[in-house]
Short mmCIF file of C-alpha atoms in Angstrom, two decimals:
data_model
loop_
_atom_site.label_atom_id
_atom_site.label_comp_id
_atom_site.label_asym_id
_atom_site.label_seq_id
_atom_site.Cartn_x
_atom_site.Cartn_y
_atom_site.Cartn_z
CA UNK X 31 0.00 0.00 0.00
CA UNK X 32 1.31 3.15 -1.17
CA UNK X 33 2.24 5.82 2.18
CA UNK X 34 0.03 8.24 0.77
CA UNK X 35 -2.89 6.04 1.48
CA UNK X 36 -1.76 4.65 4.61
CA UNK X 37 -1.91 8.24 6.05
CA UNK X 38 -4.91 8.85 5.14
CA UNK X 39 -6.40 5.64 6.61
CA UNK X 40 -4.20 6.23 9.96
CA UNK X 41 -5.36 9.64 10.19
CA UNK X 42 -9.65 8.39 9.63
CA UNK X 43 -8.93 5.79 12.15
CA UNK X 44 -7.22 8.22 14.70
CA UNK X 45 -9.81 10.80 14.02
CA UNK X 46 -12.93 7.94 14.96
CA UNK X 47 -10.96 6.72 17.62
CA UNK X 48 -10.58 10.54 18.81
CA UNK X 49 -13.96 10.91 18.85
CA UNK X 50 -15.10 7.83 20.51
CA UNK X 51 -12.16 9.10 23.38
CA UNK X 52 -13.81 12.32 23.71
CA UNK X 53 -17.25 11.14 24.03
CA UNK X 54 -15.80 7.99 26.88
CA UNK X 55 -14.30 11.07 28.98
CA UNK X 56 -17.13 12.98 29.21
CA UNK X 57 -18.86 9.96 30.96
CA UNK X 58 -16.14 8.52 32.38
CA UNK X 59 -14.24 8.85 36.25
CA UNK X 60 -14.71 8.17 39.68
CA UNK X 61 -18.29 9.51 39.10
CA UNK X 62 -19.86 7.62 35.86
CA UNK X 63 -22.36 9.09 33.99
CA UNK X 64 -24.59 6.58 32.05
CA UNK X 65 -24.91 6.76 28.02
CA UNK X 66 -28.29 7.86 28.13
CA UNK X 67 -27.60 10.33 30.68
CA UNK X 68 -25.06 12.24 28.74
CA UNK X 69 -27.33 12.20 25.66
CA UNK X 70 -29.86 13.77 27.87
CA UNK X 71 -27.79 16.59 28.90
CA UNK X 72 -25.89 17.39 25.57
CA UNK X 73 -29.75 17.47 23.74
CA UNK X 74 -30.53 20.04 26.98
CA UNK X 75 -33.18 17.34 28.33
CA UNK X 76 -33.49 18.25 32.18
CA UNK X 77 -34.54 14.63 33.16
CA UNK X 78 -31.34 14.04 34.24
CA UNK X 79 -29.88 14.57 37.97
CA UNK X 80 -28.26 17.96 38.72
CA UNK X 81 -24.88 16.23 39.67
CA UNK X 82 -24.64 14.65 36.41
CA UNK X 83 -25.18 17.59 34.30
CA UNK X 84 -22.87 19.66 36.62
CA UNK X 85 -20.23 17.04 36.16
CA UNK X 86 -20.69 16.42 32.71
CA UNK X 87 -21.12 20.52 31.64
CA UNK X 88 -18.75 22.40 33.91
CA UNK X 89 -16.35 20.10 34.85
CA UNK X 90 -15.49 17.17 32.32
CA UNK X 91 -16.69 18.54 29.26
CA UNK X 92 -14.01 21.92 29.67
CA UNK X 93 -11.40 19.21 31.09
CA UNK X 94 -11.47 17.08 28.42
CA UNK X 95 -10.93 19.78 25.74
CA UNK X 96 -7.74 21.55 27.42
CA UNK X 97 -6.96 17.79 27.14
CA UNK X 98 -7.15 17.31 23.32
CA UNK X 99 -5.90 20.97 22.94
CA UNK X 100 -2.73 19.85 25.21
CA UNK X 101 -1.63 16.85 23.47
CA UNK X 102 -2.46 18.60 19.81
CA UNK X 103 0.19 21.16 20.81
CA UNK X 104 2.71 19.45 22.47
CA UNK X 105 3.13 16.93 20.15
CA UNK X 106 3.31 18.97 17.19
CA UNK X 107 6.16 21.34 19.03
CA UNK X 108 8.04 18.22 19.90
CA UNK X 109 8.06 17.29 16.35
CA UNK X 110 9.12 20.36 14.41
CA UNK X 111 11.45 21.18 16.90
CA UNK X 112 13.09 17.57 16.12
CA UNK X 113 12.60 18.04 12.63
CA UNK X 114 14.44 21.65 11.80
CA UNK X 115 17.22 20.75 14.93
CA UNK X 116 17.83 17.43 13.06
CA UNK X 117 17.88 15.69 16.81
CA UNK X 118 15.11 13.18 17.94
CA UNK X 119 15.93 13.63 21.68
CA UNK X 120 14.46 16.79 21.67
CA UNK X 121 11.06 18.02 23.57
CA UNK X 122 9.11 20.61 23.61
CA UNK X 123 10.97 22.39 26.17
CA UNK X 124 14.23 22.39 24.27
CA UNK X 125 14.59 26.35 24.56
CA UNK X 126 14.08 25.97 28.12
CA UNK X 127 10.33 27.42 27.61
CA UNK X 128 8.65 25.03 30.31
CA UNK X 129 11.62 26.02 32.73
CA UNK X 130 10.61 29.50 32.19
CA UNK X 131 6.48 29.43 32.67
CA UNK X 132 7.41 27.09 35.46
CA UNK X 133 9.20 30.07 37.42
CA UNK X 134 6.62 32.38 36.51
CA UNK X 135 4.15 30.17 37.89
CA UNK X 136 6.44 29.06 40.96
CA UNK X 137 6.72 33.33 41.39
CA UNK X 138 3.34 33.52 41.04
CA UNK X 139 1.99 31.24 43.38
CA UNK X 140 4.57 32.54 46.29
CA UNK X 141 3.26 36.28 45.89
CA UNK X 142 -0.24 34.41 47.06
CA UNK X 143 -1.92 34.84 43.44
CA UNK X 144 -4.61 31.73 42.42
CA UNK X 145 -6.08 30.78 39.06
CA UNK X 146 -5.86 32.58 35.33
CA UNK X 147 -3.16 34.96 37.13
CA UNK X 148 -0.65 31.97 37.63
CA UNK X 149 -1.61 31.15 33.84
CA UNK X 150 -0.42 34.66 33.02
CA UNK X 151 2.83 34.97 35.20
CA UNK X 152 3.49 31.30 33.45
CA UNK X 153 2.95 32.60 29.42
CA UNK X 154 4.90 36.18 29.59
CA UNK X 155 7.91 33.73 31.52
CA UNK X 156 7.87 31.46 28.77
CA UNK X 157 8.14 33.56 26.47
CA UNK X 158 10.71 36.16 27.51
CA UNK X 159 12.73 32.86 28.46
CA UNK X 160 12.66 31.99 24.45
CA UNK X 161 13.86 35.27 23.58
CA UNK X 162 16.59 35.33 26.19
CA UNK X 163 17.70 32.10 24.70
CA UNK X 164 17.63 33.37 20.92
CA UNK X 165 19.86 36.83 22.09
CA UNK X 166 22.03 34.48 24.18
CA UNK X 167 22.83 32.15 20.92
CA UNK X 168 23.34 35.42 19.04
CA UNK X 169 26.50 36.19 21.10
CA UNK X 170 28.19 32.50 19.96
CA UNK X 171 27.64 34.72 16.08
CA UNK X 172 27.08 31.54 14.82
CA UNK X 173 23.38 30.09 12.62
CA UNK X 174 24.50 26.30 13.37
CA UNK X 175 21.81 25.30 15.89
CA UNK X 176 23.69 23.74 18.01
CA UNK X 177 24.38 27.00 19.27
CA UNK X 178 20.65 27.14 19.64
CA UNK X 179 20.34 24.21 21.84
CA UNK X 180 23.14 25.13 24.07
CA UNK X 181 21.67 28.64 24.91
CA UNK X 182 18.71 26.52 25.54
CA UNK X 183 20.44 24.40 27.90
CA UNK X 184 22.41 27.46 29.47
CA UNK X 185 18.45 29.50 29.80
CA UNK X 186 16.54 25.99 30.87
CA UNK X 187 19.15 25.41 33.39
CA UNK X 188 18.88 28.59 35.26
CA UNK X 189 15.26 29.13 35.27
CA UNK X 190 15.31 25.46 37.00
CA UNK X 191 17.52 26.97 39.49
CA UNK X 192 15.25 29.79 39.95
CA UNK X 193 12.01 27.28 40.23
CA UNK X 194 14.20 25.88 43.19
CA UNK X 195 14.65 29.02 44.85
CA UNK X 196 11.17 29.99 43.81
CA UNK X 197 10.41 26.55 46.22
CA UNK X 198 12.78 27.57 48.91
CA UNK X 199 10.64 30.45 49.52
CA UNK X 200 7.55 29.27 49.14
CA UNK X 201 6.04 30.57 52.81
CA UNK X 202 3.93 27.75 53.54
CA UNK X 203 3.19 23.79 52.82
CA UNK X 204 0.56 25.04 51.05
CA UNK X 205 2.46 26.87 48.52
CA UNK X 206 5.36 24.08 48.55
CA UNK X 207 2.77 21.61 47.85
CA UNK X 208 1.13 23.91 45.02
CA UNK X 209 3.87 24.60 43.09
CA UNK X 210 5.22 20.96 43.40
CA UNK X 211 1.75 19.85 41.84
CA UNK X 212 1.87 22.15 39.07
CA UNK X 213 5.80 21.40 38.14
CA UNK X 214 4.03 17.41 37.44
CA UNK X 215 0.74 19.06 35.58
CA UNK X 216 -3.25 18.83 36.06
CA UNK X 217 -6.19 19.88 35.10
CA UNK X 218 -8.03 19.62 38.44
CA UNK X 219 -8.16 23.36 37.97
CA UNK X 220 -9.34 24.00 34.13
CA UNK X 221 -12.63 25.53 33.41
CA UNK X 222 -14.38 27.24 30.70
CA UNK X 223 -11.98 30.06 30.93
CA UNK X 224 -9.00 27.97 30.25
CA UNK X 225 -10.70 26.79 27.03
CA UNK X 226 -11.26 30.25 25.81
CA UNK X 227 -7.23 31.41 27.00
CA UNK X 228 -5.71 27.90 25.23
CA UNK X 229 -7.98 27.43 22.04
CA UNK X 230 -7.13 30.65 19.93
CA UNK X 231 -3.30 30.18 20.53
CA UNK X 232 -3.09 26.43 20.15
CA UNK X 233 -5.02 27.23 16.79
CA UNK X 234 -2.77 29.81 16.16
CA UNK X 235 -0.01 27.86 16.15
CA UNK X 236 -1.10 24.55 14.83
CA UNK X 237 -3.05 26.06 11.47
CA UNK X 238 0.46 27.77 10.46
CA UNK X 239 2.73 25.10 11.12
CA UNK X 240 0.07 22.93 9.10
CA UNK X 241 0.27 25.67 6.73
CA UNK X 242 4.02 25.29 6.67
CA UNK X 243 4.11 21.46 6.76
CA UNK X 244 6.40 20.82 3.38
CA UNK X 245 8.72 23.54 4.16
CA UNK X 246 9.79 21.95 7.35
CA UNK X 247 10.87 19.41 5.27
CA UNK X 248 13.25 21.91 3.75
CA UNK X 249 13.71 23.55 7.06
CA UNK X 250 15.17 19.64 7.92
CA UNK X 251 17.68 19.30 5.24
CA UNK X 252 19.84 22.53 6.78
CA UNK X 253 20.90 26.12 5.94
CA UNK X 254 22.42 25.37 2.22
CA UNK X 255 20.18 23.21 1.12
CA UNK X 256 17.23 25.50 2.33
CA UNK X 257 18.60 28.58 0.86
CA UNK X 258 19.35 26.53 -2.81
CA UNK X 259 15.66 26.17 -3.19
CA UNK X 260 14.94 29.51 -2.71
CA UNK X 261 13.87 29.51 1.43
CA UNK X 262 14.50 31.92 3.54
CA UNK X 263 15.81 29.63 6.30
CA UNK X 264 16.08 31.81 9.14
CA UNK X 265 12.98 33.60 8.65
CA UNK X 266 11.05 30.60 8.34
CA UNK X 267 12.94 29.05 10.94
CA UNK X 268 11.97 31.25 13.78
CA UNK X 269 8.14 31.53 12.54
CA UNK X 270 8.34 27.75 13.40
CA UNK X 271 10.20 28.02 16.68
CA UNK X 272 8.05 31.22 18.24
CA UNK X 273 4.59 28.85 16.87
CA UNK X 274 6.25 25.91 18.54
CA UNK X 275 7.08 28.35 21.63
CA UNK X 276 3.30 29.65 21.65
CA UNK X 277 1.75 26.21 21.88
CA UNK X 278 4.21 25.29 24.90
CA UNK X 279 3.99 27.87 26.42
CA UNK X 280 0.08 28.35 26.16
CA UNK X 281 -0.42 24.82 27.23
CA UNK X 282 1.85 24.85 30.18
CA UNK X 283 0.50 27.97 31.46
CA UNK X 284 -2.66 26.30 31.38
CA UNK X 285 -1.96 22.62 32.68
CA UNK X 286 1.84 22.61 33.86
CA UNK X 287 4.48 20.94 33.02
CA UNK X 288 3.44 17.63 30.98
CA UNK X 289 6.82 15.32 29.99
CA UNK X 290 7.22 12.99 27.64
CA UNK X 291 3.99 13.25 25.20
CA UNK X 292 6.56 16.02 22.76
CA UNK X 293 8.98 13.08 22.49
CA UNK X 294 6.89 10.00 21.98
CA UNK X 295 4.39 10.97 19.48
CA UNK X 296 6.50 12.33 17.18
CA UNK X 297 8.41 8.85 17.03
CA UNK X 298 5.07 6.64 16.54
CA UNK X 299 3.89 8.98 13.49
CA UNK X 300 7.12 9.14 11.55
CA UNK X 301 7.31 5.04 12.76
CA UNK X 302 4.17 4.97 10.78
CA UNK X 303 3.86 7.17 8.10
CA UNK X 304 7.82 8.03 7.51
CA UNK X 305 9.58 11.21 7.90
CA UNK X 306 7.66 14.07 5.89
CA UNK X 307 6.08 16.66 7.52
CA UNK X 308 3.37 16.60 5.10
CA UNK X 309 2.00 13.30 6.56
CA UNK X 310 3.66 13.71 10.09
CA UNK X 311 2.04 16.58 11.72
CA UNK X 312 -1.79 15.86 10.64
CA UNK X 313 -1.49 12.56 11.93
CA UNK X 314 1.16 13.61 15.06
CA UNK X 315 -2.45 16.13 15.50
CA UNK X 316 -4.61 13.05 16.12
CA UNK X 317 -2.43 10.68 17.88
CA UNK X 318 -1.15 13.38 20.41
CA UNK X 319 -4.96 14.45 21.35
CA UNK X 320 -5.99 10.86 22.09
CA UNK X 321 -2.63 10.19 23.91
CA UNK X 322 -3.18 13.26 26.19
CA UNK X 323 -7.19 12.45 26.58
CA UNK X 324 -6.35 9.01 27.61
CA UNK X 325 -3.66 10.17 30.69
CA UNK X 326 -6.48 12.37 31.62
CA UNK X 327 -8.78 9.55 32.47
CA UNK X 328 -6.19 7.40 34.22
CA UNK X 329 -5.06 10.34 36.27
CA UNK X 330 -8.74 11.09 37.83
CA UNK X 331 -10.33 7.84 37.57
CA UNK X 332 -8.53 5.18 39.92
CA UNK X 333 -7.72 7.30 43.11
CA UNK X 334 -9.20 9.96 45.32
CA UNK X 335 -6.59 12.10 44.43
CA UNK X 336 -5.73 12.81 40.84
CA UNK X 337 -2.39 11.67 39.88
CA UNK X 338 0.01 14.71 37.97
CA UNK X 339 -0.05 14.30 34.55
CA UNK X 340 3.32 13.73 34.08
CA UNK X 341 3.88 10.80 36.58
CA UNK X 342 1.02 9.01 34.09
CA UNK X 343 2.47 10.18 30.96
CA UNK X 344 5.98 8.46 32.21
CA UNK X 345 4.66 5.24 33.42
CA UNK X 346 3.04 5.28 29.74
CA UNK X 347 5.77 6.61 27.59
CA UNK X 348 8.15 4.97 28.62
CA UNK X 349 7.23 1.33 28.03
CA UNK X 350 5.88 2.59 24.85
CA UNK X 351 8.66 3.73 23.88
CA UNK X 352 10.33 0.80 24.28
CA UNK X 353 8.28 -1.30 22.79
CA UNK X 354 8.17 0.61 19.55
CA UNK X 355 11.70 1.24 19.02
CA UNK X 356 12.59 -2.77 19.59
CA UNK X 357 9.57 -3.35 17.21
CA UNK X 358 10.70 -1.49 14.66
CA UNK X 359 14.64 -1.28 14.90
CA UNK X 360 14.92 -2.67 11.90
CA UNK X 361 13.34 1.05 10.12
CA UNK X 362 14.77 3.30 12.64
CA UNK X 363 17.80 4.92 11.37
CA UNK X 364 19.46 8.57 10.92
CA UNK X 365 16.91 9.56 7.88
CA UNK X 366 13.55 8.00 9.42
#
C-alpha cells in the first residue's frame, strides 16, 4: 500500500478513535455518567440529575478539551522542533520554555496569586525565556543550531535553578505543595476560561505550522540546502520556533508541566507514516490528542486524588517507547 494512502487511513482511524475518546471522557471517572444520561444533557433534556449535568457541563466537558488541545500542541512542538534541529531527543521544552512558565508560575503562586493569574505569570515567563535564549545564541555569532540548543540548555538550566529558589521560599506547605503539583501538571483546575485562553493560541499555532508542513521538510535538510531552493531559512525558521514556543507555552501555562507526550508521538507517526512533515504533523495532531485524553482519564479515575499528569504520561511513555523502538529497529535509522 502506497504511504500516501496509509496516512490517510491512519489519520480516519485516529480521528474515529478521537472521537469515541472524547465522548468515553465525558462519561467517564470516579463519578460515571450513564450513556443515556449524557445524551440527555448534551440534547438540553433536564430529566437528568443535577450532579450529572454539573459534572458532565462544567467540569469534564471543559477538562477534556484543554486535554485534546494539550496533546495537539505538544506533540506537534516536539516534532518540528526535532525536525528543523535534526535531533530526535528533543522536547518541547528544548529552549528551556517550560523552565521558564514554570518560574513564573512558581513566582506567582509565592506572591499568594490563584487561578488565570498563575496562567499569566506562566505565558509572559515562557516567552521572555525563548527570547533570552535566541539573544544568548546570538552572542556565539554563529546560525548552526547547536548554538541554539546550548543557549537553551544554558536558559533551561537557570530558570530550573530559579524554580528551586522559587520553592525555597515558598512561605507555607501550602504553597510548597502547590507549586510541586503544578511542576508534574493537572487539570483539576481547568474551566471554561481555560478553554477560551488555550484554544485561539493552540489554533494559532497549529493552522500555520500545518500551513508550513512541506517547508519543514526543507527547514530539515539545513541552511544550504534551504537557501538553494529559494527559502528563507532563518525567517522561516523562527516563525516555526516562536509557533512551537506559543503552543508550549500556552499549554503549560494552562496545565503545567506535561513530559514525555513532545517526544513519543513524534516517534510513533514518523514510525508509521515516515519522515515528511506533510504526513507527520496531521497525523502527530490526532495521535497526540488521544494520547493526552487518555492520561487524563487514568489520572482522575482510579484514586481519590488525581495523579500529575506527568507521573502518568511516564509510566506510559516509557514502556511505549520501548516497545516501539525494539519493534521497529529494523526502520529506525538517521533519515527515518
Amino acid at each position: 500500500m502506497k504511504v500516501k494512502n496509509k496516512t490517510h487511513i491512519y489519520i480516519i482511524v485516529s480521528f474515529l478513535l478521537l472521537i469515541v475518546l472524547f465522548l468515553s471522557a465525558v462519561m467517564i471517572g470516579r463519578y460515571n455518567v450513564s450513556v443515556s444520561d449524557f445524551f440527555k444533557i448534551i440534547t438540553g433534556n433536564d430529566d437528568v440529575p443535577i450532579i450529572d449535568k454539573n459534572i458532565v457541563l462544567n467540569l469534564r466537558i471543559p477538562r477534556t478539551i484543554v486535554a485534546l488541545l494539550t496533546g495537539v500542541a505538544l506533540s506537534i512542538s516536539g516534532l518540528v522542533y526535532q525536525e528543523i534541529f535534526n535531533n530526535k531527543l528533543v522536547s518541547p521544552d528544548l529552549l528551556g520554555v517550560s523552565s521558564g512558565a514554570s518560574v513564573g508560575a512558581a513566582f506567582a503562586i509565592v506572591l499568594g496569586y490563584t487561578g488565570l493569574v498563575i496562567s499569566l505569570f506562566s505565558f509572559t515567563l515562557g516567552l521572555i525565556t525563548m527570547f533570552l535564549t535566541l539573544i544568548i545564541s546570538r552572542v556565539f555569532k554563529s546560525s548552526a543550531s547547536v548554538f541554539l540548543l546550548l543557549a537553551g540548555v544554558i536558559i533551561g538550566g537557570f530558570m530550573s535553578s530559579a524554580t528551586g529558589l522559587f520553592k525555597y521560599l515558598a512561605s507555607s506547605d501550602r504553597q510548597l505543595s502547590e507549586i510541586t503539583f503544578w511542576l508534574l501538571g493537572s487539570f483539576s483546575s481547568v474551566t471554561y476560561d481555560s478553554v477560551i485562553i488555550l484554544l485561539p493560541i493552540v489554533l494559532f499555532g497549529v493552522i500555520t505550522l500545518f500551513l508550513l508542513r512541506w517547508k519543514i521538510n526543507i527547514l530539515a535538510l539545513g541552511p544550504e540546502e534551504a537557501t538553494s531552493v529559494g527559502v528563507n531559512y532563518k525567517a522561516l525558521r523562527m516563525v516555526v520556533i516562536i509557533c512551537a514556543t506559543l503552543l508550549t507555552a500556552g499549554t503549560v501555562a494552562i496545565a503545567g508541566v506535561i513530559g514525555w507526550i513532545g517526544l513519543v508521538i513524534p516517534h510513533i507517526s514518523r514510525i508509521l507514516v515516515g519522515r515528511n512533515t506533510k504526513r507527520t504533523i496531521p497525523l502527530t495532531m490526532m495521535i497526540g490528542a488521544c494520547f493526552m485524553i487518555v492520561v487524563d482519564v487514568i489520572s482522575r479515575s482510579f484514586t481519590s486524588t488525581e495523579i500529575p499528569l506527568s507521573v502518568v504520561t511516564g509510566f506510559l511513555g516509557t514502556p511505549l517507547f520501548l516497545i516501539i523502538l525494539y519493534t521497529k529497529r529494523g526502520i529506525v535509522n538517521e533519515r527515518d
